[in-house]
């Protein structure tokens, strides 16, 4: 009796083991619930993107559910740390904003316990190219005008940026290095308040992203001098790229997804493929454009390569930060 | 102008359709609830409920979220007055007199006056948005870093009016508040300051858990150690304000409306700042400042009006410039963008069918909140009949829950517990809490503005007095700061050394 029971039990174990092995090949398993960490408050730009993609994933994998978990705090650091420490079963992944994830982990003083190796890049989804804007009645019509003025008056032109050492600040350092000029950065924690200072005539320019500026351009209050991308923005086709003005500076904020290191490779490819299909859907493209963003899909490997190239680009710029 | 009015009337028609009325009502109810629950304020409430609105009809979604936004300021008063726990941070200053009124059995009167004041302040601000918003665009733009710094200097100077019996203790707490405000990353160098290696502190010490601990938890802990029987059995007559209380509230409501309104126009200010300044103004102009802190109705009427007026006025820079003036308004901005709408002047020409019903529904919503709040005062007051041994654990549970939900981070709960214990010690030593809350709000904003101004001038201090606006604000700050020295009225009250002399 006991023997037979043991045999049945062993058999059952084998079956269970076999089923698990088979399932490891297929990702995602049926009716699983995944957590998607978004290191920003609900309603923020990153959160809106995150929720667009999770709703797309629910359509792509019927029966599976994707729960956005908002973990704001300390820039992105609280959320990114949580992602690095998350379970490695492939059912917890997170929204990653490059290059902020990189600049945070590069700043030794912040003591971030994660770096490039803590994450498996999944795919990039949206992109918002960097841009620089002045007041609409400013004398500067082009990036060249602006830089010529900075050459004449070193450190006199003030440029509003978000935090010190953040992407926008590093963009300004990039322009300084490329053109041999010096600006005075003015730090705002909030791009809205920086725009308020620009429109009130307190600062000369604001370095931000196309998405920060579209509304105020439409309102006729500001003028964008240049977009830091390899092609013109669909939102402001009349604005020249920095490259057209002779400055090969490419910068912007991207929103992609990553798994914690140690998660199954199959999860990364399956999610990457699903996001790729989503990115080709005209309805999705329109919804992303409604948020003032460009859809820029990079698959699993492309996103990893982009991540690596950003690290190289930013290492050179952070070296120039005041210590 | 006539165009605007006809659009507004058309919008009102839409807002009054049953569907949108229901959205507004749900928003008002939820707003009142998040306001009542300690810790979750307007921003927290909207953040928690925003995901539900993904996929809803845009107009309905925004009507509901706006109602949560302004409704929470009504709800915040209820727990502040009845439970001595700030329902949300903009109500902190209401504790000073609101809880004293509750102990005298005048909780109902305090709540009714607060609801009426909130209604007046909120509605006036919305009407101004409809009628004169284009004229006010400039106000936000006039405030550059130097002017903002000067405005905050006025805020800081009101400390001299907030000090209770002991100026020394008040100043000690003010400095403590400024020190807490320094925690976080340096605004221009990015170096972490006093973060002790704790990642959540890199973004600064969050105001909500500190306030919930110092004001909320400590009060509950002290009350359970030393239960003071609150007056629970109040007659219907005592529920509503007396003629005298109505009379005393008129001017504070008017002043609170104007003050909150103008502060609301300045991006970067918060509702809590508006209520603190209003309290200071009321105490400053009162003929009987000694009554403040002991149940003066003016100390409830002014601040509660000011925070609602501020909340609604903060929508003006949003609608006219597309700039969110406060963290809660930024979340509302997110809701607009999520629905493919970009707030700014163009919104009115491109999407009038969306924007006017939203604005009109704010008037409707404020009416609903008045109707919900005043008749329900009797129901809310019944909360006091719950035995303390049941009520207090419930309150503590809600404080923990509310503190957690804002960032989904247990760290905030630890901060709240720590400051709760600290609050018990400080209260036992008779340290006033209000100066700390004020400087913790003002300090980081002031530092940011000062360093922006000095970056712009490359170190020259003359930028701080660059124009009539900043100069006059600084003069006002000096007048308020020195008031205890030359005003006999104030001197008699704060007795300069008072309790310090006895120590």
Short mmCIF file of N, CA and C in Angstrom, two decimals, chain A residues 172-274:
data_model
loop_
_atom_site.label_atom_id
_atom_site.label_comp_id
_atom_site.label_asym_id
_atom_site.label_seq_id
_atom_site.Cartn_x
_atom_site.Cartn_y
_atom_site.Cartn_z
N UNK A 172 23.46 70.60 -21.73
CA UNK A 172 24.06 71.93 -21.77
C UNK A 172 25.58 71.82 -21.75
N UNK A 173 26.10 70.91 -20.93
CA UNK A 173 27.55 70.70 -20.89
C UNK A 173 28.04 70.21 -22.26
N UNK A 174 27.22 69.37 -22.91
CA UNK A 174 27.56 68.89 -24.26
C UNK A 174 27.69 70.04 -25.25
N UNK A 175 26.74 71.00 -25.18
CA UNK A 175 26.81 72.16 -26.09
C UNK A 175 28.06 72.98 -25.76
N UNK A 176 28.28 73.17 -24.46
CA UNK A 176 29.45 73.96 -24.04
C UNK A 176 30.74 73.35 -24.60
N UNK A 177 30.86 72.03 -24.49
CA UNK A 177 32.08 71.37 -24.96
C UNK A 177 32.20 71.45 -26.47
N UNK A 178 31.07 71.27 -27.17
CA UNK A 178 31.12 71.25 -28.63
C UNK A 178 31.43 72.64 -29.19
N UNK A 179 30.89 73.68 -28.51
CA UNK A 179 31.01 75.03 -29.08
C UNK A 179 32.08 75.86 -28.40
N UNK A 180 32.64 75.35 -27.34
CA UNK A 180 33.64 76.11 -26.60
C UNK A 180 33.07 77.35 -25.93
N UNK A 181 31.88 77.21 -25.36
CA UNK A 181 31.24 78.34 -24.68
C UNK A 181 30.93 77.94 -23.24
N UNK A 182 30.40 78.89 -22.47
CA UNK A 182 30.05 78.62 -21.08
C UNK A 182 28.71 79.29 -20.78
N UNK A 183 27.76 78.51 -20.29
CA UNK A 183 26.47 79.06 -19.86
C UNK A 183 26.39 79.00 -18.34
N UNK A 184 25.36 79.65 -17.79
CA UNK A 184 25.09 79.47 -16.36
C UNK A 184 23.82 78.63 -16.22
N UNK A 185 23.94 77.42 -15.68
CA UNK A 185 22.72 76.64 -15.51
C UNK A 185 21.90 77.14 -14.32
N UNK A 186 20.59 77.15 -14.46
CA UNK A 186 19.71 77.51 -13.33
C UNK A 186 18.82 76.29 -13.08
N UNK A 187 18.94 75.75 -11.86
CA UNK A 187 18.28 74.47 -11.59
C UNK A 187 16.85 74.66 -11.08
N UNK A 188 15.95 73.92 -11.69
CA UNK A 188 14.55 73.90 -11.25
C UNK A 188 14.22 72.44 -11.03
N UNK A 189 13.45 72.16 -10.02
CA UNK A 189 13.09 70.76 -9.83
C UNK A 189 12.01 70.33 -10.79
N UNK A 190 11.47 71.27 -11.52
CA UNK A 190 10.22 71.04 -12.19
C UNK A 190 10.28 71.77 -13.52
N UNK A 191 10.04 71.07 -14.64
CA UNK A 191 10.19 71.72 -15.93
C UNK A 191 9.12 72.79 -16.14
N UNK A 192 7.94 72.62 -15.51
CA UNK A 192 6.89 73.63 -15.62
C UNK A 192 7.34 74.96 -15.03
N UNK A 193 8.00 74.90 -13.86
CA UNK A 193 8.43 76.14 -13.22
C UNK A 193 9.59 76.78 -13.99
N UNK A 194 10.42 75.95 -14.63
CA UNK A 194 11.50 76.50 -15.46
C UNK A 194 10.89 77.27 -16.63
N UNK A 195 9.82 76.72 -17.22
CA UNK A 195 9.15 77.41 -18.32
C UNK A 195 8.53 78.71 -17.84
N UNK A 196 7.97 78.71 -16.63
CA UNK A 196 7.39 79.92 -16.08
C UNK A 196 8.47 81.00 -15.96
N UNK A 197 9.67 80.59 -15.52
CA UNK A 197 10.78 81.55 -15.41
C UNK A 197 11.24 82.02 -16.79
N UNK A 198 11.16 81.14 -17.78
CA UNK A 198 11.55 81.54 -19.14
C UNK A 198 10.54 82.55 -19.69
N UNK A 199 9.25 82.24 -19.56
CA UNK A 199 8.23 83.11 -20.12
C UNK A 199 8.16 84.44 -19.39
N UNK A 200 8.58 84.45 -18.12
CA UNK A 200 8.62 85.69 -17.36
C UNK A 200 9.89 86.49 -17.63
N UNK A 201 10.75 85.97 -18.48
CA UNK A 201 11.95 86.71 -18.85
C UNK A 201 13.06 86.66 -17.81
N UNK A 202 13.04 85.67 -16.94
CA UNK A 202 14.07 85.59 -15.90
C UNK A 202 15.32 84.85 -16.36
N UNK A 203 15.15 83.92 -17.29
CA UNK A 203 16.29 83.16 -17.79
C UNK A 203 16.29 83.23 -19.31
N UNK A 204 17.46 82.97 -19.92
CA UNK A 204 17.58 83.14 -21.38
C UNK A 204 16.95 81.98 -22.13
N UNK A 205 17.13 80.77 -21.63
CA UNK A 205 16.66 79.60 -22.37
C UNK A 205 16.31 78.48 -21.40
N UNK A 206 15.61 77.47 -21.90
CA UNK A 206 15.37 76.25 -21.12
C UNK A 206 15.80 75.07 -21.97
N UNK A 207 16.59 74.18 -21.37
CA UNK A 207 16.94 72.93 -22.04
C UNK A 207 15.97 71.86 -21.54
N UNK A 208 15.23 71.28 -22.46
CA UNK A 208 14.26 70.26 -22.05
C UNK A 208 14.09 69.26 -23.16
N UNK A 209 12.85 68.85 -23.38
CA UNK A 209 12.54 67.92 -24.46
C UNK A 209 11.42 68.51 -25.30
N UNK A 210 11.29 67.99 -26.51
CA UNK A 210 10.24 68.49 -27.41
C UNK A 210 8.88 68.48 -26.70
N UNK A 211 8.59 67.39 -25.99
CA UNK A 211 7.30 67.25 -25.31
C UNK A 211 7.06 68.32 -24.25
N UNK A 212 8.13 68.85 -23.66
CA UNK A 212 7.96 69.91 -22.66
C UNK A 212 7.51 71.21 -23.32
N UNK A 213 7.82 71.35 -24.62
CA UNK A 213 7.69 72.65 -25.26
C UNK A 213 6.50 72.78 -26.20
N UNK A 214 5.96 71.65 -26.69
CA UNK A 214 4.95 71.75 -27.77
C UNK A 214 3.80 72.68 -27.39
N UNK A 215 3.30 72.57 -26.14
CA UNK A 215 2.14 73.37 -25.77
C UNK A 215 2.47 74.86 -25.81
N UNK A 216 3.62 75.25 -25.27
CA UNK A 216 3.95 76.67 -25.21
C UNK A 216 4.35 77.22 -26.58
N UNK A 217 4.83 76.34 -27.48
CA UNK A 217 5.08 76.77 -28.85
C UNK A 217 3.74 77.08 -29.51
N UNK A 218 2.77 76.21 -29.30
CA UNK A 218 1.44 76.42 -29.87
C UNK A 218 0.81 77.68 -29.29
N UNK A 219 1.07 77.95 -28.03
CA UNK A 219 0.53 79.15 -27.39
C UNK A 219 1.22 80.43 -27.88
N UNK A 220 2.31 80.24 -28.62
CA UNK A 220 3.03 81.40 -29.14
C UNK A 220 3.87 82.12 -28.11
N UNK A 221 4.29 81.41 -27.06
CA UNK A 221 5.08 82.08 -26.02
C UNK A 221 6.57 81.77 -26.10
N UNK A 222 6.92 80.64 -26.70
CA UNK A 222 8.35 80.31 -26.77
C UNK A 222 8.71 79.88 -28.19
N UNK A 223 10.03 79.85 -28.47
CA UNK A 223 10.52 79.39 -29.75
C UNK A 223 11.59 78.33 -29.49
N UNK A 224 11.49 77.22 -30.19
CA UNK A 224 12.49 76.17 -30.04
C UNK A 224 13.61 76.43 -31.04
N UNK A 225 14.85 76.48 -30.54
CA UNK A 225 15.99 76.81 -31.40
C UNK A 225 16.52 75.58 -32.12
N UNK A 226 16.52 74.44 -31.43
CA UNK A 226 17.08 73.24 -32.05
C UNK A 226 16.56 72.00 -31.36
N UNK A 227 16.51 70.92 -32.12
CA UNK A 227 16.13 69.62 -31.58
C UNK A 227 17.36 68.73 -31.68
N UNK A 228 17.69 68.06 -30.57
CA UNK A 228 18.93 67.28 -30.53
C UNK A 228 18.70 65.84 -30.97
N UNK A 229 18.34 65.70 -32.25
CA UNK A 229 18.02 64.37 -32.75
C UNK A 229 18.61 64.22 -34.16
N UNK A 230 18.62 63.00 -34.67
CA UNK A 230 19.17 62.81 -36.02
C UNK A 230 18.18 63.21 -37.10
N UNK A 231 16.92 63.45 -36.73
CA UNK A 231 15.97 63.97 -37.72
C UNK A 231 15.05 64.98 -37.04
N UNK A 232 14.37 65.78 -37.86
CA UNK A 232 13.47 66.80 -37.29
C UNK A 232 12.29 66.14 -36.60
N UNK A 233 11.73 66.85 -35.65
CA UNK A 233 10.60 66.31 -34.90
C UNK A 233 9.32 66.44 -35.71
N UNK A 234 8.46 65.42 -35.65
CA UNK A 234 7.19 65.51 -36.36
C UNK A 234 6.29 66.57 -35.73
N UNK A 235 6.57 66.92 -34.45
CA UNK A 235 5.73 67.91 -33.79
C UNK A 235 6.12 69.33 -34.15
N UNK A 236 7.39 69.54 -34.55
CA UNK A 236 7.84 70.87 -34.94
C UNK A 236 8.78 70.74 -36.15
N UNK A 237 8.19 70.45 -37.32
CA UNK A 237 9.00 70.17 -38.51
C UNK A 237 9.82 71.37 -38.98
N UNK A 238 9.46 72.59 -38.51
CA UNK A 238 10.20 73.77 -38.97
C UNK A 238 11.49 73.99 -38.19
N UNK A 239 11.64 73.28 -37.08
CA UNK A 239 12.82 73.52 -36.23
C UNK A 239 13.98 72.65 -36.71
N UNK A 240 15.13 73.31 -36.91
CA UNK A 240 16.31 72.58 -37.38
C UNK A 240 16.85 71.68 -36.27
N UNK A 241 17.53 70.62 -36.67
CA UNK A 241 18.21 69.80 -35.68
C UNK A 241 19.54 70.47 -35.34
N UNK A 242 20.12 70.07 -34.19
CA UNK A 242 21.42 70.62 -33.82
C UNK A 242 22.45 70.23 -34.88
N UNK A 243 22.27 69.04 -35.43
CA UNK A 243 23.19 68.56 -36.46
C UNK A 243 23.21 69.51 -37.66
N UNK A 244 22.03 69.99 -38.06
CA UNK A 244 21.96 70.93 -39.19
C UNK A 244 22.72 72.21 -38.88
N UNK A 245 22.80 72.57 -37.60
CA UNK A 245 23.55 73.77 -37.22
C UNK A 245 25.02 73.46 -36.97
N UNK A 246 25.41 72.23 -37.24
CA UNK A 246 26.82 71.88 -37.13
C UNK A 246 27.23 71.28 -35.79
N UNK A 247 26.25 70.93 -34.96
CA UNK A 247 26.61 70.32 -33.68
C UNK A 247 26.06 68.91 -33.62
N UNK A 248 26.95 67.96 -33.63
CA UNK A 248 26.49 66.57 -33.65
C UNK A 248 26.18 66.12 -32.23
N UNK A 249 25.09 66.67 -31.68
CA UNK A 249 24.69 66.31 -30.33
C UNK A 249 23.32 65.62 -30.43
N UNK A 250 23.27 64.42 -29.89
CA UNK A 250 22.02 63.66 -29.94
C UNK A 250 21.66 63.28 -28.51
N UNK A 251 20.53 63.78 -28.05
CA UNK A 251 20.16 63.49 -26.67
C UNK A 251 18.64 63.50 -26.56
N UNK A 252 18.14 62.77 -25.60
CA UNK A 252 16.70 62.77 -25.40
C UNK A 252 16.35 61.81 -24.28
N UNK A 253 15.08 61.83 -23.91
CA UNK A 253 14.63 60.94 -22.85
C UNK A 253 13.87 59.79 -23.49
N UNK A 254 14.27 58.59 -23.15
CA UNK A 254 13.58 57.44 -23.75
C UNK A 254 12.83 56.68 -22.67
N UNK A 255 11.79 56.01 -23.05
CA UNK A 255 11.06 55.17 -22.12
C UNK A 255 11.00 53.75 -22.66
N UNK A 256 11.69 52.87 -21.96
CA UNK A 256 11.70 51.48 -22.37
C UNK A 256 11.39 50.60 -21.18
N UNK A 257 11.68 49.32 -21.34
CA UNK A 257 11.37 48.37 -20.27
C UNK A 257 12.57 47.47 -20.03
N UNK A 258 12.70 47.01 -18.78
CA UNK A 258 13.80 46.11 -18.45
C UNK A 258 13.35 45.13 -17.39
N UNK A 259 14.01 43.97 -17.39
CA UNK A 259 13.79 42.95 -16.36
C UNK A 259 14.97 43.00 -15.40
N UNK A 260 14.79 42.52 -14.17
CA UNK A 260 15.96 42.42 -13.30
C UNK A 260 16.90 41.33 -13.83
N UNK A 261 18.21 41.55 -13.67
CA UNK A 261 19.18 40.54 -14.13
C UNK A 261 18.89 39.22 -13.45
N UNK A 262 19.03 38.12 -14.20
CA UNK A 262 18.73 36.81 -13.64
C UNK A 262 17.38 36.29 -14.08
N UNK A 263 16.57 37.15 -14.66
CA UNK A 263 15.27 36.71 -15.17
C UNK A 263 15.50 35.91 -16.45
N UNK A 264 14.57 35.01 -16.79
CA UNK A 264 14.78 34.20 -18.00
C UNK A 264 14.85 35.04 -19.26
N UNK A 265 15.80 34.69 -20.11
CA UNK A 265 16.00 35.33 -21.41
C UNK A 265 14.69 35.29 -22.23
N UNK A 266 13.97 34.15 -22.09
CA UNK A 266 12.73 33.98 -22.87
C UNK A 266 11.74 35.09 -22.58
N UNK A 267 11.73 35.55 -21.34
CA UNK A 267 10.80 36.62 -20.98
C UNK A 267 11.15 37.89 -21.73
N UNK A 268 12.47 38.18 -21.81
CA UNK A 268 12.90 39.41 -22.49
C UNK A 268 12.50 39.37 -23.96
N UNK A 269 12.72 38.23 -24.61
CA UNK A 269 12.41 38.18 -26.05
C UNK A 269 10.90 38.21 -26.27
N UNK A 270 10.16 37.50 -25.44
CA UNK A 270 8.70 37.47 -25.63
C UNK A 270 8.11 38.86 -25.44
N UNK A 271 8.54 39.56 -24.40
CA UNK A 271 8.02 40.91 -24.15
C UNK A 271 8.47 41.86 -25.26
N UNK A 272 9.73 41.71 -25.68
CA UNK A 272 10.26 42.57 -26.73
C UNK A 272 9.44 42.41 -28.01
N UNK A 273 9.12 41.15 -28.38
CA UNK A 273 8.32 40.92 -29.58
C UNK A 273 6.93 41.53 -29.45
N UNK A 274 6.32 41.35 -28.28
CA UNK A 274 4.97 41.86 -28.09
C UNK A 274 4.96 43.39 -28.18
#
